[in-house]
């Protein structure tokens, strides 16, 4: 009977023992503290605490489930500190197991990452060496011999590259990617690999690497000049590209045969000398430019030198402002033939603006290879007979061919002697190029008759148009009568011209008066233009 009672109490005793153990275990709350990152070669300390534990207390430091270190506290108030020197194999997960009063508890886990500082940092490139043409792709990589947990910083010409620096740079890991590079991205690049542990930064910087961005060479242009060498003549052929990266190779081909080749390293220009005979076709010449990725040809040019000859004549154009004020005269020298003419101008048989002489007329200029003479002031000093002459520029002893003289004379009725208005008289400081680019001119018999014709044309067109409007308005409803009156008053008003000649006065000229005006005016070849100053 007693044995049966004892057997009945055994489960109760086991349950009570289990509850006691669970109660004792639940009172243990171990805590592990320590770093989660550390540089290799440094020391780390882990501390394990189990408050309210009954001595003796056994502390075991576990790494990845294996016992790493152990310590027994017999007093119950001396929790241990586990210190170790960090090596590459120290990387792992740590936790603390505490045993006290017959019960065991496990602490939190700490994963330790071993950080290896960067060393032997250098920049590598794709392509290698870092030389690429505009529009291609360049990738730079920041490589280290050893290192872990690294971050990277890039520098372009010693300035840090950030995403906000330029949209043309893309930072990806340890790479700097440049899509469709431009010449502006050429320069010196370097990188820095670094790591940080508890606000302690260790870094390794690379040397600078020069990135070269080459420019595609443009199509070459070809030209040539001629010079005299003893009794013979030579042609100096110029090959020129406007853009491109050096070095490049230029070749001269005449009728498809290479006559010379040179590699230039300082400028995109090359010169070749060829034999020429004036009056003979020496063939068709082309320039060829070559790089490691390109080969381009120029347009062809015929190596033919035509001697100056034939008829030479002078054409005079008078240039006017929008107020019909005479502004300038433009004299053009036309030559029948000649590849390389040298032109000289004469006034009353005196040479004007020749090679090394000071200009005889202060308000004059030569443009378009001396073919055009601009006179920005016309008075008694500038009036006279002008003619031009020409010879071959490559032969100073060659014969001249001359034009017939042309009279340039301005009457006082068109050029006011005293005026200070910029609109009514051309300034002495006026740009010659501006004068040269004035609107095309119309031929006239004299300055006065051209003004008359110009004003007549400008007046007749509005009058015809006004008559048509008046006819239409007369047939309209009465509400437009007021508008009709305004337009009629405006359209019948004749704006005064620069010379103060009204339309009625121009219309009243008889045929004899017009003929007399024409006879007293300038030469029949003179021209008139209306411009806006």
mmCIF file of N, CA and C in Angstrom, residues 361-427:
data_model
loop_
_atom_site.group_PDB
_atom_site.id
_atom_site.type_symbol
_atom_site.label_atom_id
_atom_site.label_comp_id
_atom_site.label_asym_id
_atom_site.label_seq_id
_atom_site.Cartn_x
_atom_site.Cartn_y
_atom_site.Cartn_z
ATOM 1 N N UNK A 361 43.908 107.985 -99.353
ATOM 2 C CA UNK A 361 42.615 108.463 -98.888
ATOM 3 C C UNK A 361 42.345 107.864 -97.505
ATOM 4 N N UNK A 362 42.153 108.707 -96.493
ATOM 5 C CA UNK A 362 41.992 108.164 -95.135
ATOM 6 C C UNK A 362 40.728 107.353 -94.952
ATOM 7 N N UNK A 363 39.630 107.722 -95.601
ATOM 8 C CA UNK A 363 38.358 107.024 -95.424
ATOM 9 C C UNK A 363 38.134 106.040 -96.567
ATOM 10 N N UNK A 364 39.019 105.059 -96.664
ATOM 11 C CA UNK A 364 38.925 104.057 -97.715
ATOM 12 C C UNK A 364 39.501 102.751 -97.209
ATOM 13 N N UNK A 365 39.117 101.674 -97.868
ATOM 14 C CA UNK A 365 39.605 100.355 -97.462
ATOM 15 C C UNK A 365 39.491 99.400 -98.623
ATOM 16 N N UNK A 366 40.369 98.384 -98.616
ATOM 17 C CA UNK A 366 40.342 97.322 -99.616
ATOM 18 C C UNK A 366 39.849 96.039 -98.968
ATOM 19 N N UNK A 367 38.944 95.337 -99.632
ATOM 20 C CA UNK A 367 38.421 94.071 -99.131
ATOM 21 C C UNK A 367 38.374 93.078 -100.282
ATOM 22 N N UNK A 368 38.073 91.811 -99.908
ATOM 23 C CA UNK A 368 37.947 90.738 -100.890
ATOM 24 C C UNK A 368 39.188 90.635 -101.764
ATOM 25 N N UNK A 369 40.364 90.461 -101.100
ATOM 26 C CA UNK A 369 41.632 90.309 -101.816
ATOM 27 C C UNK A 369 41.905 91.504 -102.731
ATOM 28 N N UNK A 370 41.602 92.693 -102.220
ATOM 29 C CA UNK A 370 41.874 93.957 -102.898
ATOM 30 C C UNK A 370 41.010 94.145 -104.129
ATOM 31 N N UNK A 371 40.023 93.304 -104.316
ATOM 32 C CA UNK A 371 39.188 93.409 -105.501
ATOM 33 C C UNK A 371 38.140 94.507 -105.365
ATOM 34 N N UNK A 372 37.820 94.910 -104.133
ATOM 35 C CA UNK A 372 36.798 95.926 -103.890
ATOM 36 C C UNK A 372 37.405 97.065 -103.094
ATOM 37 N N UNK A 373 37.133 98.293 -103.547
ATOM 38 C CA UNK A 373 37.576 99.501 -102.872
ATOM 39 C C UNK A 373 36.344 100.207 -102.321
ATOM 40 N N UNK A 374 36.352 100.484 -101.015
ATOM 41 C CA UNK A 374 35.243 101.152 -100.345
ATOM 42 C C UNK A 374 35.661 102.589 -100.030
ATOM 43 N N UNK A 375 34.830 103.539 -100.436
ATOM 44 C CA UNK A 375 35.026 104.945 -100.099
ATOM 45 C C UNK A 375 33.883 105.365 -99.189
ATOM 46 N N UNK A 376 34.203 105.660 -97.941
ATOM 47 C CA UNK A 376 33.154 106.016 -96.975
ATOM 48 C C UNK A 376 32.964 107.518 -96.862
ATOM 49 N N UNK A 377 33.697 108.249 -97.600
ATOM 50 C CA UNK A 377 33.507 109.696 -97.633
ATOM 51 C C UNK A 377 33.741 110.156 -99.057
ATOM 52 N N UNK A 378 32.780 110.918 -99.597
ATOM 53 C CA UNK A 378 32.856 111.355 -100.982
ATOM 54 C C UNK A 378 32.793 112.874 -101.031
ATOM 55 N N UNK A 379 33.846 113.461 -101.507
ATOM 56 C CA UNK A 379 33.935 114.909 -101.631
ATOM 57 C C UNK A 379 34.890 115.261 -102.736
ATOM 58 N N UNK A 380 35.302 116.473 -102.777
ATOM 59 C CA UNK A 380 36.225 116.886 -103.854
ATOM 60 C C UNK A 380 37.519 116.083 -103.852
ATOM 61 N N UNK A 381 38.039 115.725 -102.642
ATOM 62 C CA UNK A 381 39.297 114.994 -102.582
ATOM 63 C C UNK A 381 39.159 113.580 -103.121
ATOM 64 N N UNK A 382 37.948 112.998 -102.947
ATOM 65 C CA UNK A 382 37.741 111.624 -103.410
ATOM 66 C C UNK A 382 37.223 111.558 -104.836
ATOM 67 N N UNK A 383 36.829 112.651 -105.406
ATOM 68 C CA UNK A 383 36.301 112.659 -106.775
ATOM 69 C C UNK A 383 37.451 112.550 -107.766
ATOM 70 N N UNK A 384 37.166 111.909 -108.870
ATOM 71 C CA UNK A 384 38.173 111.766 -109.903
ATOM 72 C C UNK A 384 37.980 110.493 -110.700
ATOM 73 N N UNK A 385 38.982 110.160 -111.490
ATOM 74 C CA UNK A 385 38.925 108.975 -112.349
ATOM 75 C C UNK A 385 39.651 107.814 -111.657
ATOM 76 N N UNK A 386 38.908 106.734 -111.435
ATOM 77 C CA UNK A 386 39.457 105.540 -110.789
ATOM 78 C C UNK A 386 39.614 104.439 -111.830
ATOM 79 N N UNK A 387 40.698 103.740 -111.732
ATOM 80 C CA UNK A 387 40.829 102.513 -112.509
ATOM 81 C C UNK A 387 41.719 101.540 -111.732
ATOM 82 N N UNK A 388 41.589 100.264 -112.087
ATOM 83 C CA UNK A 388 42.363 99.217 -111.417
ATOM 84 C C UNK A 388 43.233 98.509 -112.435
ATOM 85 N N UNK A 389 44.263 97.868 -111.940
ATOM 86 C CA UNK A 389 45.158 97.090 -112.775
ATOM 87 C C UNK A 389 45.494 95.795 -112.045
ATOM 88 N N UNK A 390 45.905 94.800 -112.788
ATOM 89 C CA UNK A 390 46.165 93.493 -112.191
ATOM 90 C C UNK A 390 47.341 92.828 -112.890
ATOM 91 N N UNK A 391 48.053 92.028 -112.112
ATOM 92 C CA UNK A 391 49.127 91.186 -112.627
ATOM 93 C C UNK A 391 49.138 89.903 -111.812
ATOM 94 N N UNK A 392 49.974 88.939 -112.211
ATOM 95 C CA UNK A 392 50.096 87.691 -111.456
ATOM 96 C C UNK A 392 50.800 87.956 -110.128
ATOM 97 N N UNK A 393 50.205 87.504 -109.033
ATOM 98 C CA UNK A 393 50.782 87.759 -107.717
ATOM 99 C C UNK A 393 52.098 87.020 -107.506
ATOM 100 N N UNK A 394 52.336 85.952 -108.241
ATOM 101 C CA UNK A 394 53.548 85.162 -108.062
ATOM 102 C C UNK A 394 54.711 85.661 -108.928
ATOM 103 N N UNK A 395 54.494 86.716 -109.700
ATOM 104 C CA UNK A 395 55.543 87.242 -110.584
ATOM 105 C C UNK A 395 55.511 88.763 -110.515
ATOM 106 N N UNK A 396 56.359 89.344 -109.666
ATOM 107 C CA UNK A 396 56.357 90.793 -109.484
ATOM 108 C C UNK A 396 56.821 91.531 -110.731
ATOM 109 N N UNK A 397 57.532 90.842 -111.576
ATOM 110 C CA UNK A 397 58.012 91.497 -112.804
ATOM 111 C C UNK A 397 57.060 91.287 -113.970
ATOM 112 N N UNK A 398 55.937 90.658 -113.738
ATOM 113 C CA UNK A 398 54.994 90.379 -114.811
ATOM 114 C C UNK A 398 54.271 91.623 -115.280
ATOM 115 N N UNK A 399 53.670 91.585 -116.470
ATOM 116 C CA UNK A 399 52.988 92.759 -117.032
ATOM 117 C C UNK A 399 51.650 93.023 -116.324
ATOM 118 N N UNK A 400 51.244 94.296 -116.321
ATOM 119 C CA UNK A 400 49.959 94.721 -115.777
ATOM 120 C C UNK A 400 48.920 94.783 -116.899
ATOM 121 N N UNK A 401 47.694 94.465 -116.560
ATOM 122 C CA UNK A 401 46.557 94.736 -117.444
ATOM 123 C C UNK A 401 45.670 95.724 -116.702
ATOM 124 N N UNK A 402 45.227 96.788 -117.399
ATOM 125 C CA UNK A 402 44.519 97.875 -116.746
ATOM 126 C C UNK A 402 43.120 98.042 -117.307
ATOM 127 N N UNK A 403 42.260 98.604 -116.464
ATOM 128 C CA UNK A 403 40.892 98.907 -116.866
ATOM 129 C C UNK A 403 40.819 100.328 -117.408
ATOM 130 N N UNK A 404 39.698 100.630 -118.013
ATOM 131 C CA UNK A 404 39.420 102.005 -118.404
ATOM 132 C C UNK A 404 39.044 102.806 -117.168
ATOM 133 N N UNK A 405 39.345 104.097 -117.134
ATOM 134 C CA UNK A 405 39.011 104.896 -115.957
ATOM 135 C C UNK A 405 37.512 105.126 -115.837
ATOM 136 N N UNK A 406 37.046 105.201 -114.594
ATOM 137 C CA UNK A 406 35.651 105.480 -114.288
ATOM 138 C C UNK A 406 35.593 106.727 -113.430
ATOM 139 N N UNK A 407 34.698 107.644 -113.790
ATOM 140 C CA UNK A 407 34.577 108.894 -113.059
ATOM 141 C C UNK A 407 33.708 108.717 -111.835
ATOM 142 N N UNK A 408 34.234 109.104 -110.693
ATOM 143 C CA UNK A 408 33.471 109.129 -109.437
ATOM 144 C C UNK A 408 33.447 110.581 -108.994
ATOM 145 N N UNK A 409 32.252 111.185 -109.061
ATOM 146 C CA UNK A 409 32.114 112.588 -108.712
ATOM 147 C C UNK A 409 30.759 112.806 -108.073
ATOM 148 N N UNK A 410 30.742 113.482 -106.922
ATOM 149 C CA UNK A 410 29.520 113.699 -106.170
ATOM 150 C C UNK A 410 29.232 115.180 -106.138
ATOM 151 N N UNK A 411 28.013 115.548 -106.536
ATOM 152 C CA UNK A 411 27.640 116.961 -106.522
ATOM 153 C C UNK A 411 27.224 117.381 -105.137
ATOM 154 N N UNK A 412 27.296 118.695 -104.880
ATOM 155 C CA UNK A 412 26.947 119.212 -103.557
ATOM 156 C C UNK A 412 25.493 119.063 -103.224
ATOM 157 N N UNK A 413 24.613 118.830 -104.233
ATOM 158 C CA UNK A 413 23.187 118.693 -103.956
ATOM 159 C C UNK A 413 22.861 117.422 -103.214
ATOM 160 N N UNK A 414 23.747 116.423 -103.268
ATOM 161 C CA UNK A 414 23.468 115.157 -102.610
ATOM 162 C C UNK A 414 24.245 114.982 -101.328
ATOM 163 N N UNK A 415 25.382 115.583 -101.175
ATOM 164 C CA UNK A 415 26.204 115.418 -99.983
ATOM 165 C C UNK A 415 26.204 116.722 -99.209
ATOM 166 N N UNK A 416 25.476 116.821 -98.090
ATOM 167 C CA UNK A 416 25.461 118.065 -97.326
ATOM 168 C C UNK A 416 26.858 118.373 -96.822
ATOM 169 N N UNK A 417 27.244 119.655 -96.904
ATOM 170 C CA UNK A 417 28.576 120.055 -96.484
ATOM 171 C C UNK A 417 28.697 120.149 -94.975
ATOM 172 N N UNK A 418 27.619 120.530 -94.287
ATOM 173 C CA UNK A 418 27.671 120.665 -92.824
ATOM 174 C C UNK A 418 26.494 119.928 -92.229
ATOM 175 N N UNK A 419 26.764 118.926 -91.444
ATOM 176 C CA UNK A 419 25.722 118.180 -90.737
ATOM 177 C C UNK A 419 26.357 117.406 -89.618
ATOM 178 N N UNK A 420 25.628 117.227 -88.555
ATOM 179 C CA UNK A 420 26.142 116.472 -87.410
ATOM 180 C C UNK A 420 25.306 115.255 -87.099
ATOM 181 N N UNK A 421 24.275 115.004 -87.891
ATOM 182 C CA UNK A 421 23.377 113.883 -87.614
ATOM 183 C C UNK A 421 23.964 112.602 -88.166
ATOM 184 N N UNK A 422 23.916 111.573 -87.358
ATOM 185 C CA UNK A 422 24.417 110.269 -87.808
ATOM 186 C C UNK A 422 23.536 109.724 -88.911
ATOM 187 N N UNK A 423 22.231 110.056 -88.886
ATOM 188 C CA UNK A 423 21.330 109.508 -89.878
ATOM 189 C C UNK A 423 21.504 110.179 -91.235
ATOM 190 N N UNK A 424 21.955 111.431 -91.264
ATOM 191 C CA UNK A 424 22.019 112.146 -92.534
ATOM 192 C C UNK A 424 23.394 112.171 -93.146
ATOM 193 N N UNK A 425 24.425 111.786 -92.382
ATOM 194 C CA UNK A 425 25.775 111.777 -92.950
ATOM 195 C C UNK A 425 26.537 110.613 -92.393
ATOM 196 N N UNK A 426 27.275 109.863 -93.226
ATOM 197 C CA UNK A 426 28.026 108.704 -92.722
ATOM 198 C C UNK A 426 29.156 109.137 -91.818
ATOM 199 N N UNK A 427 29.355 108.360 -90.752
ATOM 200 C CA UNK A 427 30.431 108.650 -89.809
ATOM 201 C C UNK A 427 31.758 108.190 -90.358
#
